Amino acid sequence: GGDFNDIFGQMFGGQRPHPHQTRQQVYRTSIDIDLSQAYFGGEHHIQLQTPTGIKNIKVDIPRGAENGSQVRINEVIDNATLMVEFRIRKHLVYDRIGNDLVSNHSISVLDLIVGSSFEFTTLSGKTLEVTVKPKTQPNIQLKLAGHGMPIYGHPNVFGDQIILLKPYIPDTIDQSIIDSIR
């Protein structure tokens, strides 16, 4: 005379909710953050309208947060959890591709031919000296290993910074350079 579901649950370790237990409610929201906030982490404050009034909630942004990643905040109100999804706004200088950051750098075709160097500032704020070897081809990618985004869940491991060299012809070129090429 037993319930088939009770027997099946006992065989596989399942538990049935007690008839008087209430299911935990899950609320969902999303917040827009910029790429720097995703890089450094931090906190964001939101207000949630609850049955008892407005509640201020602190959301911890993990380092390396990805677009669409979520954090769970338990017991926002009695028997309720809040799931917060991150939406990362586009950055003017850096494009995020996975854990790598991609940036364009304009460079004279003459500097590609003879070689040069330039300073590059990473999203973390660190300034690096980047060397372009002589005879570098246009549109080449330079990789600065370990200077990309912190990897979500592994904040001390980083992706790479990729610099795309975008060539341009200078407006003024010394006549002696033109003569030496001919």
mmCIF file with all atom_site columns, C-alpha atoms in Angstrom:
data_model
loop_
_atom_site.group_PDB
_atom_site.id
_atom_site.type_symbol
_atom_site.label_atom_id
_atom_site.label_alt_id
_atom_site.label_comp_id
_atom_site.label_asym_id
_atom_site.label_entity_id
_atom_site.label_seq_id
_atom_site.pdbx_PDB_ins_code
_atom_site.Cartn_x
_atom_site.Cartn_y
_atom_site.Cartn_z
_atom_site.occupancy
_atom_site.B_iso_or_equiv
_atom_site.pdbx_formal_charge
_atom_site.auth_seq_id
_atom_site.auth_comp_id
_atom_site.auth_asym_id
_atom_site.auth_atom_id
_atom_site.pdbx_PDB_model_num
ATOM 1   C CA . GLY A 1 1   ? 0.000  0.000  0.000   1.00 0.00 ? 1   GLY A CA 1
ATOM 2   C CA . GLY A 1 2   ? 2.997  2.402  -0.305  1.00 0.00 ? 2   GLY A CA 1
ATOM 3   C CA . ASP A 1 3   ? 3.338  5.282  -2.778  1.00 0.00 ? 3   ASP A CA 1
ATOM 4   C CA . PHE A 1 4   ? 5.340  4.268  -5.859  1.00 0.00 ? 4   PHE A CA 1
ATOM 5   C CA . ASN A 1 5   ? 7.106  7.670  -5.881  1.00 0.00 ? 5   ASN A CA 1
ATOM 6   C CA . ASP A 1 6   ? 8.217  7.145  -2.258  1.00 0.00 ? 6   ASP A CA 1
ATOM 7   C CA . ILE A 1 7   ? 9.747  3.751  -3.110  1.00 0.00 ? 7   ILE A CA 1
ATOM 8   C CA . PHE A 1 8   ? 11.414 5.120  -6.288  1.00 0.00 ? 8   PHE A CA 1
ATOM 9   C CA . GLY A 1 9   ? 12.780 8.126  -4.366  1.00 0.00 ? 9   GLY A CA 1
ATOM 10  C CA . GLN A 1 10  ? 14.187 5.917  -1.607  1.00 0.00 ? 10  GLN A CA 1
ATOM 11  C CA . MET A 1 11  ? 15.916 3.655  -4.154  1.00 0.00 ? 11  MET A CA 1
ATOM 12  C CA . PHE A 1 12  ? 17.726 6.578  -5.777  1.00 0.00 ? 12  PHE A CA 1
ATOM 13  C CA . GLY A 1 13  ? 18.237 8.792  -2.731  1.00 0.00 ? 13  GLY A CA 1
ATOM 14  C CA . GLY A 1 14  ? 15.654 11.339 -3.792  1.00 0.00 ? 14  GLY A CA 1
ATOM 15  C CA . GLN A 1 15  ? 13.778 13.422 -1.299  1.00 0.00 ? 15  GLN A CA 1
ATOM 16  C CA . ARG A 1 16  ? 10.278 14.629 -1.696  1.00 0.00 ? 16  ARG A CA 1
ATOM 17  C CA . PRO A 1 17  ? 9.389  18.009 -0.312  1.00 0.00 ? 17  PRO A CA 1
ATOM 18  C CA . HIS A 1 18  ? 7.324  17.980 2.826   1.00 0.00 ? 18  HIS A CA 1
ATOM 19  C CA . PRO A 1 19  ? 3.790  19.076 1.979   1.00 0.00 ? 19  PRO A CA 1
ATOM 20  C CA . HIS A 1 20  ? 4.108  22.073 4.311   1.00 0.00 ? 20  HIS A CA 1
ATOM 21  C CA . GLN A 1 21  ? 7.471  23.266 2.942   1.00 0.00 ? 21  GLN A CA 1
ATOM 22  C CA . THR A 1 22  ? 7.397  26.241 0.625   1.00 0.00 ? 22  THR A CA 1
ATOM 23  C CA . ARG A 1 23  ? 9.616  26.359 -2.406  1.00 0.00 ? 23  ARG A CA 1
ATOM 24  C CA . GLN A 1 24  ? 12.341 28.966 -2.365  1.00 0.00 ? 24  GLN A CA 1
ATOM 25  C CA . GLN A 1 25  ? 11.531 31.814 -4.725  1.00 0.00 ? 25  GLN A CA 1
ATOM 26  C CA . VAL A 1 26  ? 14.152 32.908 -7.234  1.00 0.00 ? 26  VAL A CA 1
ATOM 27  C CA . TYR A 1 27  ? 14.160 36.472 -8.513  1.00 0.00 ? 27  TYR A CA 1
ATOM 28  C CA . ARG A 1 28  ? 16.259 37.472 -11.498 1.00 0.00 ? 28  ARG A CA 1
ATOM 29  C CA . THR A 1 29  ? 17.720 40.778 -12.595 1.00 0.00 ? 29  THR A CA 1
ATOM 30  C CA . SER A 1 30  ? 20.598 42.026 -14.702 1.00 0.00 ? 30  SER A CA 1
ATOM 31  C CA . ILE A 1 31  ? 23.001 44.916 -14.294 1.00 0.00 ? 31  ILE A CA 1
ATOM 32  C CA . ASP A 1 32  ? 25.138 46.732 -16.827 1.00 0.00 ? 32  ASP A CA 1
ATOM 33  C CA . ILE A 1 33  ? 28.806 47.065 -15.926 1.00 0.00 ? 33  ILE A CA 1
ATOM 34  C CA . ASP A 1 34  ? 31.751 48.383 -17.882 1.00 0.00 ? 34  ASP A CA 1
ATOM 35  C CA . LEU A 1 35  ? 34.802 46.372 -18.909 1.00 0.00 ? 35  LEU A CA 1
ATOM 36  C CA . SER A 1 36  ? 36.933 47.955 -16.172 1.00 0.00 ? 36  SER A CA 1
ATOM 37  C CA . GLN A 1 37  ? 34.476 46.769 -13.521 1.00 0.00 ? 37  GLN A CA 1
ATOM 38  C CA . ALA A 1 38  ? 34.634 43.278 -15.025 1.00 0.00 ? 38  ALA A CA 1
ATOM 39  C CA . TYR A 1 39  ? 38.444 43.475 -14.969 1.00 0.00 ? 39  TYR A CA 1
ATOM 40  C CA . PHE A 1 40  ? 38.932 44.753 -11.415 1.00 0.00 ? 40  PHE A CA 1
ATOM 41  C CA . GLY A 1 41  ? 35.770 43.400 -9.798  1.00 0.00 ? 41  GLY A CA 1
ATOM 42  C CA . GLY A 1 42  ? 34.100 45.423 -7.101  1.00 0.00 ? 42  GLY A CA 1
ATOM 43  C CA . GLU A 1 43  ? 30.589 46.014 -5.949  1.00 0.00 ? 43  GLU A CA 1
ATOM 44  C CA . HIS A 1 44  ? 27.396 47.420 -7.381  1.00 0.00 ? 44  HIS A CA 1
ATOM 45  C CA . HIS A 1 45  ? 24.351 48.470 -5.377  1.00 0.00 ? 45  HIS A CA 1
ATOM 46  C CA . ILE A 1 46  ? 20.803 47.843 -6.508  1.00 0.00 ? 46  ILE A CA 1
ATOM 47  C CA . GLN A 1 47  ? 17.397 48.430 -4.991  1.00 0.00 ? 47  GLN A CA 1
ATOM 48  C CA . LEU A 1 48  ? 14.858 45.651 -4.905  1.00 0.00 ? 48  LEU A CA 1
ATOM 49  C CA . GLN A 1 49  ? 11.162 46.201 -4.276  1.00 0.00 ? 49  GLN A CA 1
ATOM 50  C CA . THR A 1 50  ? 10.020 43.571 -1.790  1.00 0.00 ? 50  THR A CA 1
ATOM 51  C CA . PRO A 1 51  ? 6.633  42.972 -0.158  1.00 0.00 ? 51  PRO A CA 1
ATOM 52  C CA . THR A 1 52  ? 7.963  44.772 2.924   1.00 0.00 ? 52  THR A CA 1
ATOM 53  C CA . GLY A 1 53  ? 9.426  47.738 1.022   1.00 0.00 ? 53  GLY A CA 1
ATOM 54  C CA . ILE A 1 54  ? 12.579 48.692 -0.831  1.00 0.00 ? 54  ILE A CA 1
ATOM 55  C CA . LYS A 1 55  ? 15.719 46.790 0.079   1.00 0.00 ? 55  LYS A CA 1
ATOM 56  C CA . ASN A 1 56  ? 19.249 47.921 -0.840  1.00 0.00 ? 56  ASN A CA 1
ATOM 57  C CA . ILE A 1 57  ? 21.394 45.019 -1.989  1.00 0.00 ? 57  ILE A CA 1
ATOM 58  C CA . LYS A 1 58  ? 25.151 44.902 -2.531  1.00 0.00 ? 58  LYS A CA 1
ATOM 59  C CA . VAL A 1 59  ? 26.201 42.816 -5.536  1.00 0.00 ? 59  VAL A CA 1
ATOM 60  C CA . ASP A 1 60  ? 29.814 41.642 -5.565  1.00 0.00 ? 60  ASP A CA 1
ATOM 61  C CA . ILE A 1 61  ? 31.277 41.756 -9.083  1.00 0.00 ? 61  ILE A CA 1
ATOM 62  C CA . PRO A 1 62  ? 33.884 39.002 -9.405  1.00 0.00 ? 62  PRO A CA 1
ATOM 63  C CA . ARG A 1 63  ? 37.162 39.719 -11.229 1.00 0.00 ? 63  ARG A CA 1
ATOM 64  C CA . GLY A 1 64  ? 36.916 38.545 -14.823 1.00 0.00 ? 64  GLY A CA 1
ATOM 65  C CA . ALA A 1 65  ? 33.114 38.563 -14.861 1.00 0.00 ? 65  ALA A CA 1
ATOM 66  C CA . GLU A 1 66  ? 31.889 37.595 -18.295 1.00 0.00 ? 66  GLU A CA 1
ATOM 67  C CA . ASN A 1 67  ? 28.923 38.839 -20.256 1.00 0.00 ? 67  ASN A CA 1
ATOM 68  C CA . GLY A 1 68  ? 26.022 36.675 -19.089 1.00 0.00 ? 68  GLY A CA 1
ATOM 69  C CA . SER A 1 69  ? 27.760 35.330 -15.978 1.00 0.00 ? 69  SER A CA 1
ATOM 70  C CA . GLN A 1 70  ? 25.648 35.323 -12.839 1.00 0.00 ? 70  GLN A CA 1
ATOM 71  C CA . VAL A 1 71  ? 25.971 35.556 -9.085  1.00 0.00 ? 71  VAL A CA 1
ATOM 72  C CA . ARG A 1 72  ? 23.521 34.228 -6.536  1.00 0.00 ? 72  ARG A CA 1
ATOM 73  C CA . ILE A 1 73  ? 22.551 36.210 -3.470  1.00 0.00 ? 73  ILE A CA 1
ATOM 74  C CA . ASN A 1 74  ? 20.753 34.013 -0.943  1.00 0.00 ? 74  ASN A CA 1
ATOM 75  C CA . GLU A 1 75  ? 18.055 35.118 1.485   1.00 0.00 ? 75  GLU A CA 1
ATOM 76  C CA . VAL A 1 76  ? 17.393 38.478 -0.150  1.00 0.00 ? 76  VAL A CA 1
ATOM 77  C CA . ILE A 1 77  ? 14.105 38.266 1.670   1.00 0.00 ? 77  ILE A CA 1
ATOM 78  C CA . ASP A 1 78  ? 12.692 35.308 3.568   1.00 0.00 ? 78  ASP A CA 1
ATOM 79  C CA . ASN A 1 79  ? 12.927 32.199 1.442   1.00 0.00 ? 79  ASN A CA 1
ATOM 80  C CA . ALA A 1 80  ? 14.075 34.066 -1.681  1.00 0.00 ? 80  ALA A CA 1
ATOM 81  C CA . THR A 1 81  ? 17.242 34.074 -3.769  1.00 0.00 ? 81  THR A CA 1
ATOM 82  C CA . LEU A 1 82  ? 18.303 36.756 -6.221  1.00 0.00 ? 82  LEU A CA 1
ATOM 83  C CA . MET A 1 83  ? 20.175 35.797 -9.412  1.00 0.00 ? 83  MET A CA 1
ATOM 84  C CA . VAL A 1 84  ? 22.048 38.760 -10.912 1.00 0.00 ? 84  VAL A CA 1
ATOM 85  C CA . GLU A 1 85  ? 23.295 38.537 -14.498 1.00 0.00 ? 85  GLU A CA 1
ATOM 86  C CA . PHE A 1 86  ? 26.091 40.796 -15.728 1.00 0.00 ? 86  PHE A CA 1
ATOM 87  C CA . ARG A 1 87  ? 25.852 42.609 -19.055 1.00 0.00 ? 87  ARG A CA 1
ATOM 88  C CA . ILE A 1 88  ? 29.170 44.171 -20.028 1.00 0.00 ? 88  ILE A CA 1
ATOM 89  C CA . ARG A 1 89  ? 29.061 47.401 -22.010 1.00 0.00 ? 89  ARG A CA 1
ATOM 90  C CA . LYS A 1 90  ? 31.305 47.814 -25.030 1.00 0.00 ? 90  LYS A CA 1
ATOM 91  C CA . HIS A 1 91  ? 34.622 49.585 -24.405 1.00 0.00 ? 91  HIS A CA 1
ATOM 92  C CA . LEU A 1 92  ? 36.005 52.270 -26.729 1.00 0.00 ? 92  LEU A CA 1
ATOM 93  C CA . VAL A 1 93  ? 39.554 50.861 -26.863 1.00 0.00 ? 93  VAL A CA 1
ATOM 94  C CA . TYR A 1 94  ? 39.416 47.173 -25.938 1.00 0.00 ? 94  TYR A CA 1
ATOM 95  C CA . ASP A 1 95  ? 37.288 44.405 -27.431 1.00 0.00 ? 95  ASP A CA 1
ATOM 96  C CA . ARG A 1 96  ? 36.932 41.314 -25.296 1.00 0.00 ? 96  ARG A CA 1
ATOM 97  C CA . ILE A 1 97  ? 37.157 37.971 -27.061 1.00 0.00 ? 97  ILE A CA 1
ATOM 98  C CA . GLY A 1 98  ? 36.956 35.244 -24.441 1.00 0.00 ? 98  GLY A CA 1
ATOM 99  C CA . ASN A 1 99  ? 39.662 36.171 -21.948 1.00 0.00 ? 99  ASN A CA 1
ATOM 100 C CA . ASP A 1 100 ? 41.722 38.101 -24.490 1.00 0.00 ? 100 ASP A CA 1
ATOM 101 C CA . LEU A 1 101 ? 41.560 41.838 -25.076 1.00 0.00 ? 101 LEU A CA 1
ATOM 102 C CA . VAL A 1 102 ? 42.011 43.140 -28.620 1.00 0.00 ? 102 VAL A CA 1
ATOM 103 C CA . SER A 1 103 ? 43.039 46.710 -29.515 1.00 0.00 ? 103 SER A CA 1
ATOM 104 C CA . ASN A 1 104 ? 44.010 48.530 -32.700 1.00 0.00 ? 104 ASN A CA 1
ATOM 105 C CA . HIS A 1 105 ? 47.187 50.564 -32.953 1.00 0.00 ? 105 HIS A CA 1
ATOM 106 C CA . SER A 1 106 ? 47.841 52.892 -35.898 1.00 0.00 ? 106 SER A CA 1
ATOM 107 C CA . ILE A 1 107 ? 51.397 52.727 -37.182 1.00 0.00 ? 107 ILE A CA 1
ATOM 108 C CA . SER A 1 108 ? 53.198 54.360 -40.100 1.00 0.00 ? 108 SER A CA 1
ATOM 109 C CA . VAL A 1 109 ? 54.182 52.017 -42.941 1.00 0.00 ? 109 VAL A CA 1
ATOM 110 C CA . LEU A 1 110 ? 57.655 53.513 -42.597 1.00 0.00 ? 110 LEU A CA 1
ATOM 111 C CA . ASP A 1 111 ? 57.796 52.287 -38.971 1.00 0.00 ? 111 ASP A CA 1
ATOM 112 C CA . LEU A 1 112 ? 56.762 48.841 -40.176 1.00 0.00 ? 112 LEU A CA 1
ATOM 113 C CA . ILE A 1 113 ? 59.625 48.869 -42.667 1.00 0.00 ? 113 ILE A CA 1
ATOM 114 C CA . VAL A 1 114 ? 62.414 50.175 -40.414 1.00 0.00 ? 114 VAL A CA 1
ATOM 115 C CA . GLY A 1 115 ? 61.044 49.024 -37.038 1.00 0.00 ? 115 GLY A CA 1
ATOM 116 C CA . SER A 1 116 ? 59.997 51.137 -34.080 1.00 0.00 ? 116 SER A CA 1
ATOM 117 C CA . SER A 1 117 ? 58.566 51.009 -30.615 1.00 0.00 ? 117 SER A CA 1
ATOM 118 C CA . PHE A 1 118 ? 55.603 52.574 -28.872 1.00 0.00 ? 118 PHE A CA 1
ATOM 119 C CA . GLU A 1 119 ? 54.032 52.723 -25.433 1.00 0.00 ? 119 GLU A CA 1
ATOM 120 C CA . PHE A 1 120 ? 50.820 50.776 -24.873 1.00 0.00 ? 120 PHE A CA 1
ATOM 121 C CA . THR A 1 121 ? 48.601 51.108 -21.815 1.00 0.00 ? 121 THR A CA 1
ATOM 122 C CA . THR A 1 122 ? 46.745 47.954 -20.786 1.00 0.00 ? 122 THR A CA 1
ATOM 123 C CA . LEU A 1 123 ? 43.258 47.907 -19.281 1.00 0.00 ? 123 LEU A CA 1
ATOM 124 C CA . SER A 1 124 ? 44.901 47.397 -15.878 1.00 0.00 ? 124 SER A CA 1
ATOM 125 C CA . GLY A 1 125 ? 46.644 50.767 -16.336 1.00 0.00 ? 125 GLY A CA 1
ATOM 126 C CA . LYS A 1 126 ? 50.120 49.335 -16.827 1.00 0.00 ? 126 LYS A CA 1
ATOM 127 C CA . THR A 1 127 ? 52.211 51.027 -19.549 1.00 0.00 ? 127 THR A CA 1
ATOM 128 C CA . LEU A 1 128 ? 54.363 48.675 -21.627 1.00 0.00 ? 128 LEU A CA 1
ATOM 129 C CA . GLU A 1 129 ? 57.021 49.351 -24.266 1.00 0.00 ? 129 GLU A CA 1
ATOM 130 C CA . VAL A 1 130 ? 56.098 47.415 -27.430 1.00 0.00 ? 130 VAL A CA 1
ATOM 131 C CA . THR A 1 131 ? 58.751 46.771 -30.082 1.00 0.00 ? 131 THR A CA 1
ATOM 132 C CA . VAL A 1 132 ? 57.928 46.443 -33.773 1.00 0.00 ? 132 VAL A CA 1
ATOM 133 C CA . LYS A 1 133 ? 60.699 44.595 -35.621 1.00 0.00 ? 133 LYS A CA 1
ATOM 134 C CA . PRO A 1 134 ? 61.964 45.868 -38.980 1.00 0.00 ? 134 PRO A CA 1
ATOM 135 C CA . LYS A 1 135 ? 60.124 44.463 -42.018 1.00 0.00 ? 135 LYS A CA 1
ATOM 136 C CA . THR A 1 136 ? 56.922 43.775 -40.052 1.00 0.00 ? 136 THR A CA 1
ATOM 137 C CA . GLN A 1 137 ? 53.981 43.052 -42.322 1.00 0.00 ? 137 GLN A CA 1
ATOM 138 C CA . PRO A 1 138 ? 50.843 45.255 -42.176 1.00 0.00 ? 138 PRO A CA 1
ATOM 139 C CA . ASN A 1 139 ? 47.871 44.105 -40.078 1.00 0.00 ? 139 ASN A CA 1
ATOM 140 C CA . ILE A 1 140 ? 49.994 41.769 -37.974 1.00 0.00 ? 140 ILE A CA 1
ATOM 141 C CA . GLN A 1 141 ? 48.917 40.899 -34.444 1.00 0.00 ? 141 GLN A CA 1
ATOM 142 C CA . LEU A 1 142 ? 51.262 41.395 -31.512 1.00 0.00 ? 142 LEU A CA 1
ATOM 143 C CA . LYS A 1 143 ? 50.511 39.391 -28.366 1.00 0.00 ? 143 LYS A CA 1
ATOM 144 C CA . LEU A 1 144 ? 51.251 40.598 -24.869 1.00 0.00 ? 144 LEU A CA 1
ATOM 145 C CA . ALA A 1 145 ? 50.873 37.343 -22.930 1.00 0.00 ? 145 ALA A CA 1
ATOM 146 C CA . GLY A 1 146 ? 49.115 37.596 -19.589 1.00 0.00 ? 146 GLY A CA 1
ATOM 147 C CA . HIS A 1 147 ? 47.866 41.169 -20.047 1.00 0.00 ? 147 HIS A CA 1
ATOM 148 C CA . GLY A 1 148 ? 44.251 40.351 -20.955 1.00 0.00 ? 148 GLY A CA 1
ATOM 149 C CA . MET A 1 149 ? 41.252 39.752 -18.693 1.00 0.00 ? 149 MET A CA 1
ATOM 150 C CA . PRO A 1 150 ? 41.487 37.881 -15.408 1.00 0.00 ? 150 PRO A CA 1
ATOM 151 C CA . ILE A 1 151 ? 39.956 34.480 -15.967 1.00 0.00 ? 151 ILE A CA 1
ATOM 152 C CA . TYR A 1 152 ? 36.595 34.197 -14.199 1.00 0.00 ? 152 TYR A CA 1
ATOM 153 C CA . GLY A 1 153 ? 36.980 31.926 -11.196 1.00 0.00 ? 153 GLY A CA 1
ATOM 154 C CA . HIS A 1 154 ? 40.799 32.120 -11.456 1.00 0.00 ? 154 HIS A CA 1
ATOM 155 C CA . PRO A 1 155 ? 41.519 35.817 -10.741 1.00 0.00 ? 155 PRO A CA 1
ATOM 156 C CA . ASN A 1 156 ? 45.332 35.416 -10.790 1.00 0.00 ? 156 ASN A CA 1
ATOM 157 C CA . VAL A 1 157 ? 45.374 33.883 -14.284 1.00 0.00 ? 157 VAL A CA 1
ATOM 158 C CA . PHE A 1 158 ? 44.989 36.218 -17.263 1.00 0.00 ? 158 PHE A CA 1
ATOM 159 C CA . GLY A 1 159 ? 44.234 36.058 -20.952 1.00 0.00 ? 159 GLY A CA 1
ATOM 160 C CA . ASP A 1 160 ? 46.359 37.931 -23.495 1.00 0.00 ? 160 ASP A CA 1
ATOM 161 C CA . GLN A 1 161 ? 46.356 41.444 -24.903 1.00 0.00 ? 161 GLN A CA 1
ATOM 162 C CA . ILE A 1 162 ? 46.334 41.374 -28.704 1.00 0.00 ? 162 ILE A CA 1
ATOM 163 C CA . ILE A 1 163 ? 47.414 44.516 -30.567 1.00 0.00 ? 163 ILE A CA 1
ATOM 164 C CA . LEU A 1 164 ? 46.403 44.774 -34.227 1.00 0.00 ? 164 LEU A CA 1
ATOM 165 C CA . LEU A 1 165 ? 48.850 46.969 -36.145 1.00 0.00 ? 165 LEU A CA 1
ATOM 166 C CA . LYS A 1 166 ? 46.857 49.160 -38.534 1.00 0.00 ? 166 LYS A CA 1
ATOM 167 C CA . PRO A 1 167 ? 49.191 50.810 -41.086 1.00 0.00 ? 167 PRO A CA 1
ATOM 168 C CA . TYR A 1 168 ? 48.802 54.286 -42.514 1.00 0.00 ? 168 TYR A CA 1
ATOM 169 C CA . ILE A 1 169 ? 50.823 56.348 -44.977 1.00 0.00 ? 169 ILE A CA 1
ATOM 170 C CA . PRO A 1 170 ? 52.159 59.542 -43.361 1.00 0.00 ? 170 PRO A CA 1
ATOM 171 C CA . ASP A 1 171 ? 50.924 62.843 -44.800 1.00 0.00 ? 171 ASP A CA 1
ATOM 172 C CA . THR A 1 172 ? 54.474 64.100 -45.153 1.00 0.00 ? 172 THR A CA 1
ATOM 173 C CA . ILE A 1 173 ? 57.439 61.960 -46.100 1.00 0.00 ? 173 ILE A CA 1
ATOM 174 C CA . ASP A 1 174 ? 60.903 63.403 -46.373 1.00 0.00 ? 174 ASP A CA 1
ATOM 175 C CA . GLN A 1 175 ? 62.028 63.491 -50.037 1.00 0.00 ? 175 GLN A CA 1
ATOM 176 C CA . SER A 1 176 ? 65.292 61.708 -49.154 1.00 0.00 ? 176 SER A CA 1
ATOM 177 C CA . ILE A 1 177 ? 63.289 58.690 -47.966 1.00 0.00 ? 177 ILE A CA 1
ATOM 178 C CA . ILE A 1 178 ? 61.305 58.624 -51.203 1.00 0.00 ? 178 ILE A CA 1
ATOM 179 C CA . ASP A 1 179 ? 64.518 58.902 -53.246 1.00 0.00 ? 179 ASP A CA 1
ATOM 180 C CA . SER A 1 180 ? 66.166 56.084 -51.283 1.00 0.00 ? 180 SER A CA 1
ATOM 181 C CA . ILE A 1 181 ? 63.266 53.731 -52.074 1.00 0.00 ? 181 ILE A CA 1
ATOM 182 C CA . ARG A 1 182 ? 63.409 54.410 -55.836 1.00 0.00 ? 182 ARG A CA 1
#
